[in-house]
PDB file of C-alpha atoms in Angstrom:
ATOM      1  CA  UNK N   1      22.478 -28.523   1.350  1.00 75.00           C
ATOM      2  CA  UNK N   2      23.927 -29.039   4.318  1.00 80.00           C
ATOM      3  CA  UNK N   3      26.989 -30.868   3.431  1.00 86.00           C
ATOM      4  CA  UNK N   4      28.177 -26.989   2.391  1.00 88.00           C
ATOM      5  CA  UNK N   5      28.045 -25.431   5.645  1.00 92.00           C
ATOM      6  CA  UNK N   6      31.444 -27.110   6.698  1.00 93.00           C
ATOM      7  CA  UNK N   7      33.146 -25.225   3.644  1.00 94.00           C
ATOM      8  CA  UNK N   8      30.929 -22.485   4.154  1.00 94.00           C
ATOM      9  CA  UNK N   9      32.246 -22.088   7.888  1.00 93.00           C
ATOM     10  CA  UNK N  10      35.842 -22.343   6.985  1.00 95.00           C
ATOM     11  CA  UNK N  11      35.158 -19.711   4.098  1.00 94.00           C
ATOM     12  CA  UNK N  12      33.467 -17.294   6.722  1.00 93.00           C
ATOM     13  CA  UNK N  13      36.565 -18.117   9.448  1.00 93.00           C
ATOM     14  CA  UNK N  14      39.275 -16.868   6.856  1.00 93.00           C
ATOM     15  CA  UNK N  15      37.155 -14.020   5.289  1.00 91.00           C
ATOM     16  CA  UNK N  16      36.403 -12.792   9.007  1.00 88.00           C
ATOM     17  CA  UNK N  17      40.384 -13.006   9.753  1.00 90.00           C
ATOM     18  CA  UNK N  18      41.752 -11.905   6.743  1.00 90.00           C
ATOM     19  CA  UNK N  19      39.202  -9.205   5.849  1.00 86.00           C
ATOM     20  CA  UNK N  20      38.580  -7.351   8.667  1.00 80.00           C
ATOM     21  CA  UNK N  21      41.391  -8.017  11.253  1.00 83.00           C
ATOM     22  CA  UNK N  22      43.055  -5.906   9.294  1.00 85.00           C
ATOM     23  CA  UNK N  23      41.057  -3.325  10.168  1.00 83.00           C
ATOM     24  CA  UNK N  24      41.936  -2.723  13.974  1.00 85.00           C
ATOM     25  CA  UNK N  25      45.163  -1.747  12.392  1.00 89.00           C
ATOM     26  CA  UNK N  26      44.134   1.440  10.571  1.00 89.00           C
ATOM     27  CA  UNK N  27      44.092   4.026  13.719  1.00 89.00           C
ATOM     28  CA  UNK N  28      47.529   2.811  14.405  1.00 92.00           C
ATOM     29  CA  UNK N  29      48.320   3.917  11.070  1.00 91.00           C
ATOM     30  CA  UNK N  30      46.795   6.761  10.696  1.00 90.00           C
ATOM     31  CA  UNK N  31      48.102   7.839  14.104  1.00 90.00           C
ATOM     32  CA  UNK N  32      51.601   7.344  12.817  1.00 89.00           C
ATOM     33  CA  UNK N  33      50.861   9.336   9.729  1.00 89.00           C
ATOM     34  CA  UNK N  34      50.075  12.221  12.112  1.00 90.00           C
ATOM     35  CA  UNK N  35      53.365  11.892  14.008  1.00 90.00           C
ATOM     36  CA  UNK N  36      54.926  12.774  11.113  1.00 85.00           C
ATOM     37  CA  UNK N  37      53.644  15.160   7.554  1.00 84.00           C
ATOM     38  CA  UNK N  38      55.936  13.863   5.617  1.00 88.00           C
ATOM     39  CA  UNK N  39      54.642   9.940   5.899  1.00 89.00           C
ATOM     40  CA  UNK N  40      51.082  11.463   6.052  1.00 90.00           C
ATOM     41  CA  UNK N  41      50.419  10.242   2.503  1.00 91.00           C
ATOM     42  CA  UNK N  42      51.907   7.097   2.368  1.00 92.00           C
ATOM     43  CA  UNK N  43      49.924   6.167   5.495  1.00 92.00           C
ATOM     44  CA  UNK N  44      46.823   6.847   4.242  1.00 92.00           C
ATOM     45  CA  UNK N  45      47.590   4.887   0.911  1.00 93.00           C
ATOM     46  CA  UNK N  46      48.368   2.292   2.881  1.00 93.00           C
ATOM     47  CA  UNK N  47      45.105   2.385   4.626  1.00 92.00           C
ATOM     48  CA  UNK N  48      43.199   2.907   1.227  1.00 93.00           C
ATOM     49  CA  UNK N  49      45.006  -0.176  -0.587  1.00 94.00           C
ATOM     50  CA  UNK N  50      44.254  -2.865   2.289  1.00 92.00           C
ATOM     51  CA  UNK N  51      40.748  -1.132   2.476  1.00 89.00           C
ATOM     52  CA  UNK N  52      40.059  -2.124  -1.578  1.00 91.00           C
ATOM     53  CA  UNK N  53      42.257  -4.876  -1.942  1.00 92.00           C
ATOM     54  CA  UNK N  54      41.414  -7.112   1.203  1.00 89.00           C
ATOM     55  CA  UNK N  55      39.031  -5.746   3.808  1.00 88.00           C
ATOM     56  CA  UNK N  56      36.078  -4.514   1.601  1.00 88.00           C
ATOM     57  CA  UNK N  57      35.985  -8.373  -1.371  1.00 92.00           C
ATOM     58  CA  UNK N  58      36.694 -10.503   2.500  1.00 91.00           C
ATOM     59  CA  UNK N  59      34.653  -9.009   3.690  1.00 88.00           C
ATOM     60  CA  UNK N  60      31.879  -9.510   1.231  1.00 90.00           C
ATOM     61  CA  UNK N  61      32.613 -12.544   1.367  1.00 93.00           C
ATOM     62  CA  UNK N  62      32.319 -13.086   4.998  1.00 91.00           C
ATOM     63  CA  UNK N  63      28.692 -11.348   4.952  1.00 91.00           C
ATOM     64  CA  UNK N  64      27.645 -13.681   1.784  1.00 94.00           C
ATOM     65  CA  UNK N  65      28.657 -16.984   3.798  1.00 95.00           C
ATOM     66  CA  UNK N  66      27.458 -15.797   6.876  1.00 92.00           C
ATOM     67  CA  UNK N  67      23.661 -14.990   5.395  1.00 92.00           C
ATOM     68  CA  UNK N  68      24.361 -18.548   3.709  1.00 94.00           C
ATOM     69  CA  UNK N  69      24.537 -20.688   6.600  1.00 93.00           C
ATOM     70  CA  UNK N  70      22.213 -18.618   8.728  1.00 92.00           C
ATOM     71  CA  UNK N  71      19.783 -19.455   5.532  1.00 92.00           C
ATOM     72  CA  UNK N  72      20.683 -23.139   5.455  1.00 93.00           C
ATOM     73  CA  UNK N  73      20.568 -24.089   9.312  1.00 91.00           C
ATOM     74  CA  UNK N  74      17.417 -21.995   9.338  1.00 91.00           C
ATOM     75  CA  UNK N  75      18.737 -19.550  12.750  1.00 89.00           C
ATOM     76  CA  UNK N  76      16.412 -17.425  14.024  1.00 88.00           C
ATOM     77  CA  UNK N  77      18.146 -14.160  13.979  1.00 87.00           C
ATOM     78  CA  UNK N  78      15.885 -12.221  17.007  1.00 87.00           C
ATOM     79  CA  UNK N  79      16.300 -15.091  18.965  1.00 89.00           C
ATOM     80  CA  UNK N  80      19.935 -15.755  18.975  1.00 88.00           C
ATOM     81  CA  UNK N  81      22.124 -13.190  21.175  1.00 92.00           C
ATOM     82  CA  UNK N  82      25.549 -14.463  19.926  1.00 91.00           C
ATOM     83  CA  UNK N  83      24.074 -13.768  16.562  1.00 90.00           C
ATOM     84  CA  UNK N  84      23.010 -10.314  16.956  1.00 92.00           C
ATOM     85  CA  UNK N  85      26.190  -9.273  18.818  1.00 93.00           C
ATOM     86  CA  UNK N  86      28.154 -10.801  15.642  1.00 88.00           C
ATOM     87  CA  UNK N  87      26.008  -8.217  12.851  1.00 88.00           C
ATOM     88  CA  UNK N  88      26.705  -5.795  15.303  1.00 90.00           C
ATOM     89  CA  UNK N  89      30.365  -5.883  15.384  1.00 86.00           C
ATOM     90  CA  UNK N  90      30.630  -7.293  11.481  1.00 82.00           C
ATOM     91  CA  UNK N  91      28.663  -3.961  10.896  1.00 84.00           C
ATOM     92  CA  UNK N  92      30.271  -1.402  13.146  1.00 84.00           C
ATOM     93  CA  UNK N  93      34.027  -2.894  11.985  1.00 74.00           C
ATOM     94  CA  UNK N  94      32.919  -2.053   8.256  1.00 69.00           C
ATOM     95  CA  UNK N  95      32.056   1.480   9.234  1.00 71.00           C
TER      96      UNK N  95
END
């Protein structure tokens, strides 16, 4: 099993990237929608179509190979800080 997590890791690097870097751009756009009523709409259509199309299936996917190799190289979740920190931000950055 093993032999996976190398594809697993590069899975979880480009779903973490693609998928939710996005996402630090949304209160840019959404402040530039407020700047200006008339773009208002568009922005948040914007927001809305990366939110469907990329963030939330990348982002899936980054949680599904994530709990994979934590369940293959047997981590210890409560023991591992860098771990915790990482559900913590994964989490808050899907909120």
């Amino acid at each position: 099993m093993t032999e996976f997590v190398p594809f697993l890791l590069a899975l979880h690097l480009l779903g973490a990237i693609a998928g939710i870097g996005p996402t630090f751009a949304f209160a840019h756009i959404s402040a530039l929608g407020r700047t200006s009523p008339i773009h208002s709409t568009f922005a948040v259509s914007v927001v809305r179509s990366i939110q469907t199309r990329f963030t939330l299936p990348l982002g899936t996917l980054t949680l599904a190979t994530g709990v994979a190799r934590v369940t293959i190289l047997r981590y210890d979740v409560l023991q591992t800080r860098w771990l915790l920190l990482s559900i913590v931000l994964f989490v808050s950055s899907l909120l």
